[in-house]
mmCIF file of C-alpha atoms in Angstrom:
data_model
loop_
_atom_site.group_PDB
_atom_site.id
_atom_site.type_symbol
_atom_site.label_atom_id
_atom_site.label_comp_id
_atom_site.label_asym_id
_atom_site.label_seq_id
_atom_site.Cartn_x
_atom_site.Cartn_y
_atom_site.Cartn_z
ATOM 1 C CA MET A 316 80.196 133.874 53.420
ATOM 2 C CA SER A 317 80.807 130.140 53.146
ATOM 3 C CA PHE A 318 81.545 127.970 56.185
ATOM 4 C CA HIS A 319 85.126 127.571 55.010
ATOM 5 C CA ASP A 320 85.521 131.358 54.683
ATOM 6 C CA LEU A 321 84.013 131.803 58.125
ATOM 7 C CA VAL A 322 86.543 129.479 59.717
ATOM 8 C CA ARG A 323 89.435 131.027 57.819
ATOM 9 C CA HIS A 324 88.560 134.554 58.921
ATOM 10 C CA CYS A 325 87.458 134.008 62.508
ATOM 11 C CA GLY A 326 90.806 133.300 64.141
ATOM 12 C CA ALA A 327 90.443 136.400 66.319
ATOM 13 C CA ILE A 328 86.823 135.713 67.210
ATOM 14 C CA ARG A 329 86.061 134.766 70.817
ATOM 15 C CA ILE A 330 82.584 133.357 70.996
ATOM 16 C CA THR A 331 80.981 133.688 74.420
ATOM 17 C CA ARG A 332 77.815 131.980 75.510
ATOM 18 C CA GLN A 333 75.122 133.707 73.530
ATOM 19 C CA ALA A 334 71.409 133.238 73.834
ATOM 20 C CA SER A 335 71.182 131.663 70.404
ATOM 21 C CA THR A 336 73.898 129.127 71.167
ATOM 22 C CA VAL A 337 72.466 125.919 72.604
ATOM 23 C CA GLN A 338 74.070 124.843 75.879
ATOM 24 C CA ILE A 339 73.262 121.415 77.320
ATOM 25 C CA ARG A 340 74.781 120.860 80.765
ATOM 26 C CA VAL A 341 72.153 119.088 82.831
ATOM 27 C CA PRO A 342 72.372 115.500 84.113
ATOM 28 C CA VAL A 343 68.743 114.865 83.197
ATOM 29 C CA PRO A 344 67.045 116.877 80.433
ATOM 30 C CA ALA A 345 64.903 119.358 82.324
ATOM 31 C CA PRO A 346 61.198 119.872 81.559
ATOM 32 C CA GLY A 347 60.820 122.292 78.684
ATOM 33 C CA LEU A 348 64.444 121.932 77.565
ATOM 34 C CA ILE A 349 63.394 120.604 74.166
ATOM 35 C CA ASP A 350 61.283 123.722 73.596
ATOM 36 C CA VAL A 351 64.249 125.921 74.512
ATOM 37 C CA ILE A 352 66.469 124.127 72.008
ATOM 38 C CA ALA A 353 63.796 124.324 69.341
ATOM 39 C CA ALA A 354 63.423 128.050 69.962
ATOM 40 C CA ALA A 355 67.069 128.545 68.975
ATOM 41 C CA GLY A 356 65.999 127.364 65.571
ATOM 42 C CA HIS A 357 67.646 126.388 62.326
ATOM 43 C CA ASN A 358 67.559 129.965 61.052
ATOM 44 C CA ASP A 359 69.536 131.546 63.888
ATOM 45 C CA ARG A 360 72.877 130.465 62.380
ATOM 46 C CA VAL A 361 73.629 128.288 65.413
ATOM 47 C CA ILE A 362 75.874 125.911 63.486
ATOM 48 C CA GLU A 363 77.872 128.851 62.134
ATOM 49 C CA GLU A 364 78.327 130.111 65.680
ATOM 50 C CA LEU A 365 79.375 126.608 66.699
ATOM 51 C CA ILE A 366 82.041 126.514 63.968
ATOM 52 C CA ALA A 367 83.277 129.958 65.007
ATOM 53 C CA ARG A 368 83.455 128.810 68.634
ATOM 54 C CA MET A 369 85.503 125.804 67.548
ATOM 55 C CA ALA A 370 87.856 127.997 65.526
ATOM 56 C CA ALA A 371 88.370 130.335 68.473
ATOM 57 C CA LEU A 372 89.288 127.405 70.726
ATOM 58 C CA LEU A 373 91.564 125.789 68.148
ATOM 59 C CA GLU A 374 93.850 128.809 67.837
ATOM 60 C CA PRO A 375 95.342 128.667 71.374
ATOM 61 C CA LEU A 376 95.567 124.856 71.240
ATOM 62 C CA ALA A 377 97.538 125.020 67.996
ATOM 63 C CA THR A 378 99.748 127.859 69.249
ATOM 64 C CA ALA A 379 100.628 125.926 72.402
ATOM 65 C CA GLY A 380 101.239 122.656 70.538
ATOM 66 C CA ASP A 381 98.580 121.062 72.761
ATOM 67 C CA GLN A 382 97.832 117.469 71.734
ATOM 68 C CA ARG A 383 94.123 118.169 72.076
ATOM 69 C CA LYS A 384 94.367 120.141 68.835
ATOM 70 C CA TYR A 385 94.319 116.946 66.740
ATOM 71 C CA PHE A 386 90.832 115.835 67.699
ATOM 72 C CA HIS A 387 89.582 119.398 67.845
ATOM 73 C CA ALA A 388 90.726 120.227 64.314
ATOM 74 C CA THR A 389 89.295 116.970 62.981
ATOM 75 C CA TYR A 390 85.980 117.640 64.687
ATOM 76 C CA GLN A 391 85.866 121.176 63.335
ATOM 77 C CA ARG A 392 86.357 119.957 59.766
ATOM 78 C CA THR A 393 83.686 117.292 60.295
ATOM 79 C CA THR A 394 81.263 119.913 61.594
ATOM 80 C CA ILE A 395 81.881 121.984 58.473
ATOM 81 C CA ALA A 396 81.087 118.871 56.403
ATOM 82 C CA VAL A 397 77.816 118.422 58.312
ATOM 83 C CA ALA A 398 76.967 122.088 57.716
ATOM 84 C CA ASP A 399 77.626 121.617 54.010
ATOM 85 C CA GLU A 400 75.367 118.553 53.984
ATOM 86 C CA LEU A 401 72.650 120.554 55.741
ATOM 87 C CA ASN A 402 72.875 123.216 53.054
ATOM 88 C CA ARG A 403 72.739 120.519 50.378
ATOM 89 C CA GLY A 404 69.506 119.138 51.828
ATOM 90 C CA GLY A 405 70.958 115.769 52.724
ATOM 91 C CA PHE A 406 68.754 115.129 55.776
ATOM 92 C CA ALA A 407 65.080 114.365 56.217
ATOM 93 C CA ASP A 408 64.731 116.965 58.988
ATOM 94 C CA PRO A 409 67.571 119.519 58.713
ATOM 95 C CA ASP A 410 66.258 121.698 61.558
ATOM 96 C CA TRP A 411 66.373 118.753 63.938
ATOM 97 C CA VAL A 412 69.812 117.616 62.715
ATOM 98 C CA GLU A 413 71.241 121.082 63.282
ATOM 99 C CA ARG A 414 69.842 121.314 66.808
ATOM 100 C CA TRP A 415 71.171 117.849 67.541
ATOM 101 C CA ASP A 416 74.598 118.528 66.042
ATOM 102 C CA VAL A 417 74.990 121.695 68.109
ATOM 103 C CA ALA A 418 73.786 120.025 71.315
ATOM 104 C CA PHE A 419 76.230 117.172 70.672
ATOM 105 C CA ALA A 420 79.201 119.431 69.968
ATOM 106 C CA ASN A 421 78.521 121.593 73.002
ATOM 107 C CA LEU A 422 78.980 118.607 75.302
ATOM 108 C CA TYR A 423 82.543 118.244 73.996
ATOM 109 C CA LEU A 424 83.259 121.982 73.958
ATOM 110 C CA ASP A 425 81.998 122.392 77.506
ATOM 111 C CA ALA A 426 84.251 119.510 78.599
ATOM 112 C CA LEU A 427 87.225 121.080 76.821
ATOM 113 C CA GLU A 428 86.620 124.507 78.338
ATOM 114 C CA ALA A 429 86.296 122.949 81.790
ATOM 115 C CA ASP A 430 89.581 121.104 81.321
ATOM 116 C CA LEU A 431 91.324 124.246 80.079
ATOM 117 C CA ALA A 432 90.037 126.078 83.174
ATOM 118 C CA GLY A 433 91.563 123.451 85.487
ATOM 119 C CA GLN A 434 88.240 121.797 86.288
ATOM 120 C CA LYS A 435 87.482 118.093 85.943
ATOM 121 C CA PRO A 436 85.298 117.089 82.995
ATOM 122 C CA THR A 437 83.517 113.752 82.885
ATOM 123 C CA LEU A 438 85.706 110.659 83.228
ATOM 124 C CA PRO A 439 85.952 109.680 79.535
ATOM 125 C CA TRP A 440 87.139 113.196 78.727
ATOM 126 C CA GLN A 441 89.554 113.280 81.656
ATOM 127 C CA ILE A 442 91.239 110.193 80.224
ATOM 128 C CA ALA A 443 91.184 111.405 76.618
ATOM 129 C CA PHE A 444 92.507 114.870 77.475
ATOM 130 C CA GLY A 445 95.140 113.428 79.799
ATOM 131 C CA ALA A 446 96.598 110.994 77.259
ATOM 132 C CA PRO A 447 100.388 111.171 76.805
ATOM 133 C CA ALA A 448 101.346 113.950 74.410
ATOM 134 C CA GLY A 449 103.739 111.609 72.582
ATOM 135 C CA LEU A 450 100.981 109.402 71.200
ATOM 136 C CA PRO A 451 100.543 109.653 67.407
ATOM 137 C CA PRO A 452 97.983 112.238 66.231
ATOM 138 C CA LEU A 453 95.684 109.448 65.022
ATOM 139 C CA ARG A 454 95.537 108.003 68.520
ATOM 140 C CA HIS A 455 94.549 111.360 70.018
ATOM 141 C CA VAL A 456 91.802 111.664 67.411
ATOM 142 C CA LEU A 457 90.516 108.161 68.191
ATOM 143 C CA LEU A 458 90.503 108.882 71.921
ATOM 144 C CA GLY A 459 88.443 112.028 71.411
ATOM 145 C CA MET A 460 86.096 110.348 68.972
ATOM 146 C CA ASN A 461 85.544 107.463 71.346
ATOM 147 C CA ALA A 462 84.756 109.620 74.381
ATOM 148 C CA HIS A 463 82.485 111.849 72.339
ATOM 149 C CA ILE A 464 80.556 109.191 70.432
ATOM 150 C CA ASN A 465 80.162 106.648 73.210
ATOM 151 C CA TYR A 466 79.422 108.984 76.098
ATOM 152 C CA ASP A 467 78.157 112.294 74.702
ATOM 153 C CA LEU A 468 76.141 111.181 71.689
ATOM 154 C CA PRO A 469 73.416 109.227 73.523
ATOM 155 C CA GLN A 470 72.914 112.224 75.827
ATOM 156 C CA ALA A 471 72.688 114.590 72.863
ATOM 157 C CA LEU A 472 70.000 112.407 71.295
ATOM 158 C CA LEU A 473 67.963 112.565 74.485
ATOM 159 C CA ALA A 474 68.329 116.349 74.517
ATOM 160 C CA VAL A 475 66.537 116.623 71.172
ATOM 161 C CA ILE A 476 64.113 113.671 71.317
ATOM 162 C CA THR A 477 61.342 113.884 73.889
ATOM 163 C CA ASP A 478 59.757 110.960 75.718
ATOM 164 C CA GLU A 479 56.677 111.344 73.540
ATOM 165 C CA GLN A 480 58.797 111.272 70.372
ATOM 166 C CA PHE A 481 60.504 108.080 71.499
ATOM 167 C CA ASP A 482 57.011 106.552 71.562
ATOM 168 C CA ASP A 483 56.228 107.765 68.030
ATOM 169 C CA ALA A 484 57.511 104.930 65.827
ATOM 170 C CA ALA A 485 57.248 106.836 62.549
ATOM 171 C CA LEU A 486 59.011 109.923 63.885
ATOM 172 C CA LEU A 487 61.654 107.843 65.614
ATOM 173 C CA ALA A 488 62.356 106.035 62.340
ATOM 174 C CA ARG A 489 62.999 109.406 60.656
ATOM 175 C CA ARG A 490 65.301 110.414 63.495
ATOM 176 C CA GLU A 491 67.191 107.150 63.209
ATOM 177 C CA ALA A 492 67.486 107.604 59.442
ATOM 178 C CA ASP A 493 69.086 111.018 59.935
ATOM 179 C CA HIS A 494 71.327 109.485 62.596
ATOM 180 C CA GLN A 495 72.461 106.963 59.992
ATOM 181 C CA ALA A 496 72.868 109.692 57.352
ATOM 182 C CA ILE A 497 75.515 111.288 59.564
ATOM 183 C CA ASP A 498 77.481 108.029 59.138
ATOM 184 C CA ASN A 499 77.798 108.800 55.437
ATOM 185 C CA VAL A 500 79.222 112.230 56.222
ATOM 186 C CA LEU A 501 81.730 110.721 58.642
ATOM 187 C CA ALA A 502 82.694 107.976 56.192
ATOM 188 C CA SER A 503 83.280 110.554 53.463
ATOM 189 C CA ARG A 504 85.814 112.317 55.697
ATOM 190 C CA VAL A 505 87.930 109.271 56.609
ATOM 191 C CA ALA A 506 90.388 109.386 53.692
ATOM 192 C CA ALA A 507 90.959 113.152 53.930
ATOM 193 C CA GLU A 508 91.449 113.022 57.699
ATOM 194 C CA ASP A 509 93.815 110.080 57.352
ATOM 195 C CA ASP A 510 95.895 112.045 54.842
ATOM 196 C CA GLU A 511 95.987 115.048 57.170
ATOM 197 C CA LEU A 512 97.052 112.983 60.180
ATOM 198 C CA THR A 513 99.694 111.214 58.115
ATOM 199 C CA ARG A 514 101.047 114.601 57.071
ATOM 200 C CA LEU A 515 101.210 115.728 60.689
ATOM 201 C CA SER A 516 102.839 112.497 61.854
ATOM 202 C CA GLY A 517 105.642 112.573 59.297
ATOM 203 C CA PRO A 518 107.264 109.413 57.855
ATOM 204 C CA THR A 519 105.547 106.253 59.064
ATOM 205 C CA PRO A 520 106.844 102.668 59.375
ATOM 206 C CA LEU A 521 106.336 100.357 56.419
ATOM 207 C CA LEU A 522 103.731 98.286 58.282
ATOM 208 C CA ASP A 523 101.648 101.394 58.963
ATOM 209 C CA ARG A 524 101.797 102.383 55.296
ATOM 210 C CA LEU A 525 100.742 98.914 54.203
ATOM 211 C CA LEU A 526 97.848 98.900 56.651
ATOM 212 C CA ARG A 527 96.472 102.334 55.701
ATOM 213 C CA PRO A 528 93.810 101.054 53.258
ATOM 214 C CA PHE A 529 92.616 98.518 55.824
ATOM 215 C CA ASN A 530 92.668 101.138 58.569
ATOM 216 C CA ARG A 531 90.486 103.447 56.498
ATOM 217 C CA LEU A 532 87.935 100.727 55.867
ATOM 218 C CA GLY A 533 88.126 99.694 59.498
ATOM 219 C CA THR A 534 87.528 103.237 60.706
ATOM 220 C CA GLN A 535 84.369 103.518 58.606
ATOM 221 C CA ARG A 536 83.097 100.195 59.938
ATOM 222 C CA PHE A 537 83.938 101.045 63.549
ATOM 223 C CA LEU A 538 82.115 104.366 63.328
ATOM 224 C CA ARG A 539 78.963 102.665 62.075
ATOM 225 C CA GLU A 540 79.264 99.937 64.708
ATOM 226 C CA ALA A 541 79.657 102.483 67.506
ATOM 227 C CA ARG A 542 76.765 104.639 66.336
ATOM 228 C CA ARG A 543 74.432 101.610 66.176
ATOM 229 C CA LYS A 544 75.266 100.976 69.819
ATOM 230 C CA VAL A 545 74.725 104.661 70.561
ATOM 231 C CA TRP A 546 71.154 104.413 69.327
ATOM 232 C CA ALA A 547 70.500 101.413 71.566
ATOM 233 C CA ASN A 548 72.098 103.231 74.511
ATOM 234 C CA ALA A 549 69.947 106.298 73.874
ATOM 235 C CA ILE A 550 66.832 104.114 74.070
ATOM 236 C CA ALA A 551 68.104 102.620 77.349
ATOM 237 C CA LEU A 552 68.762 106.103 78.740
ATOM 238 C CA ASN A 553 65.301 107.207 77.676
ATOM 239 C CA ARG A 554 63.726 104.275 79.543
ATOM 240 C CA ALA A 555 65.692 105.305 82.630
ATOM 241 C CA ARG A 556 64.657 108.928 82.159
ATOM 242 C CA GLY A 557 61.048 107.808 82.349
ATOM 243 C CA GLN A 558 61.761 106.151 85.699
ATOM 244 C CA GLY A 559 63.033 109.350 87.280
ATOM 245 C CA PRO A 560 66.274 111.250 87.972
ATOM 246 C CA ASP A 561 67.854 108.580 90.171
ATOM 247 C CA ALA A 562 67.374 105.837 87.584
ATOM 248 C CA TYR A 563 68.705 108.080 84.842
ATOM 249 C CA ALA A 564 71.756 109.042 86.894
ATOM 250 C CA ALA A 565 72.515 105.392 87.628
ATOM 251 C CA VAL A 566 72.367 104.341 83.964
ATOM 252 C CA LEU A 567 74.367 107.398 82.873
ATOM 253 C CA ALA A 568 77.025 106.476 85.457
ATOM 254 C CA GLN A 569 77.186 102.993 83.891
ATOM 255 C CA LEU A 570 77.673 104.557 80.474
ATOM 256 C CA GLU A 571 80.390 106.836 81.838
ATOM 257 C CA GLU A 572 82.304 103.867 83.285
ATOM 258 C CA LEU A 573 82.006 101.810 80.100
ATOM 259 C CA SER A 574 83.095 104.742 77.948
ATOM 260 C CA ALA A 575 86.041 105.558 80.216
ATOM 261 C CA ALA A 576 87.211 101.941 80.116
ATOM 262 C CA LYS A 577 87.126 101.951 76.312
ATOM 263 C CA VAL A 578 89.120 105.207 76.124
ATOM 264 C CA THR A 579 91.681 103.724 78.509
ATOM 265 C CA ALA A 580 91.979 100.567 76.387
ATOM 266 C CA LEU A 581 92.654 102.655 73.287
ATOM 267 C CA GLN A 582 95.856 103.989 74.867
ATOM 268 C CA ALA A 583 97.527 100.571 74.800
ATOM 269 C CA PRO A 584 100.510 100.271 72.437
ATOM 270 C CA GLY A 585 100.270 98.590 69.044
ATOM 271 C CA GLN A 586 98.002 98.710 66.006
ATOM 272 C CA VAL A 587 94.935 100.114 67.689
ATOM 273 C CA LEU A 588 92.593 99.746 64.704
ATOM 274 C CA LEU A 589 93.442 96.082 64.382
ATOM 275 C CA LYS A 590 92.656 95.617 68.054
ATOM 276 C CA LEU A 591 89.326 97.338 67.550
ATOM 277 C CA ALA A 592 88.493 94.694 64.952
ATOM 278 C CA ALA A 593 88.302 92.243 67.851
ATOM 279 C CA THR A 594 86.875 94.430 70.616
ATOM 280 C CA GLY A 595 84.769 96.972 68.722
ATOM 281 C CA PHE A 596 84.796 100.746 68.996
ATOM 282 C CA GLY A 597 81.508 101.285 70.766
ATOM 283 C CA VAL A 598 80.124 100.306 74.154
ATOM 284 C CA ARG A 599 76.737 98.838 75.004
ATOM 285 C CA LEU A 600 74.768 99.284 78.176
ATOM 286 C CA PRO A 601 73.677 95.962 79.714
ATOM 287 C CA ALA A 602 70.160 94.850 78.903
ATOM 288 C CA LYS A 603 69.045 95.345 82.512
ATOM 289 C CA ALA A 604 69.873 99.044 82.229
#
């Protein structure tokens, strides 16, 4: 069964936390966590389970008309694109990319499930999930993307790159190359996602229609800009991890505040992508971190 068939047929599926599904919910990666993630393995269909979990969560969001459905649906389609690229052999280390992609997605899904259960997720997600329902679908997608890339992605990288691997220049270069290869997958989705959001939004003002080509190019550039900063932030977090739990917690708290501030700024009225041209999409931990 293809990934697209899986998503189409799993509307009634309710994925619970299974042993083969990677769950990352620790403030500092615990000793041995990398081995646990590796044990899940590329061959245990973890990305298929991830896509099924996403589909199961999307159904009630769509039924309720919940604004969180816009980012969720976009993310699900992007995950399918990553799965397709894995099958195509588009990464230097597909096993690692799959473990990383699942660890990354689980940070968002855990935040969403906490919010749906009436609990408080991390601050960037509180702001993104609590955005006014009347914002355009594109804005909800950008809010989710920003919280997820800026805050969750550096943590996901640390979950699948050990301290020793951060010191291995050749291995780290391969990891960074696969990190950059994901940019190509994201860039390839921009036009299709823009068309889908335009369809959902209905007729748009003339200025918005005129700016669409520039917005698409801008989105691709902003994604690459943010992910470059993510890599630098992951290195900063890894340095803090080596200094102990307190240092790591302090730097992670800095990242949470910076990410939350960026999500808040994205809720301001106006042409948000044009504003990002001046301010950037990503955040960067201070050098002293």
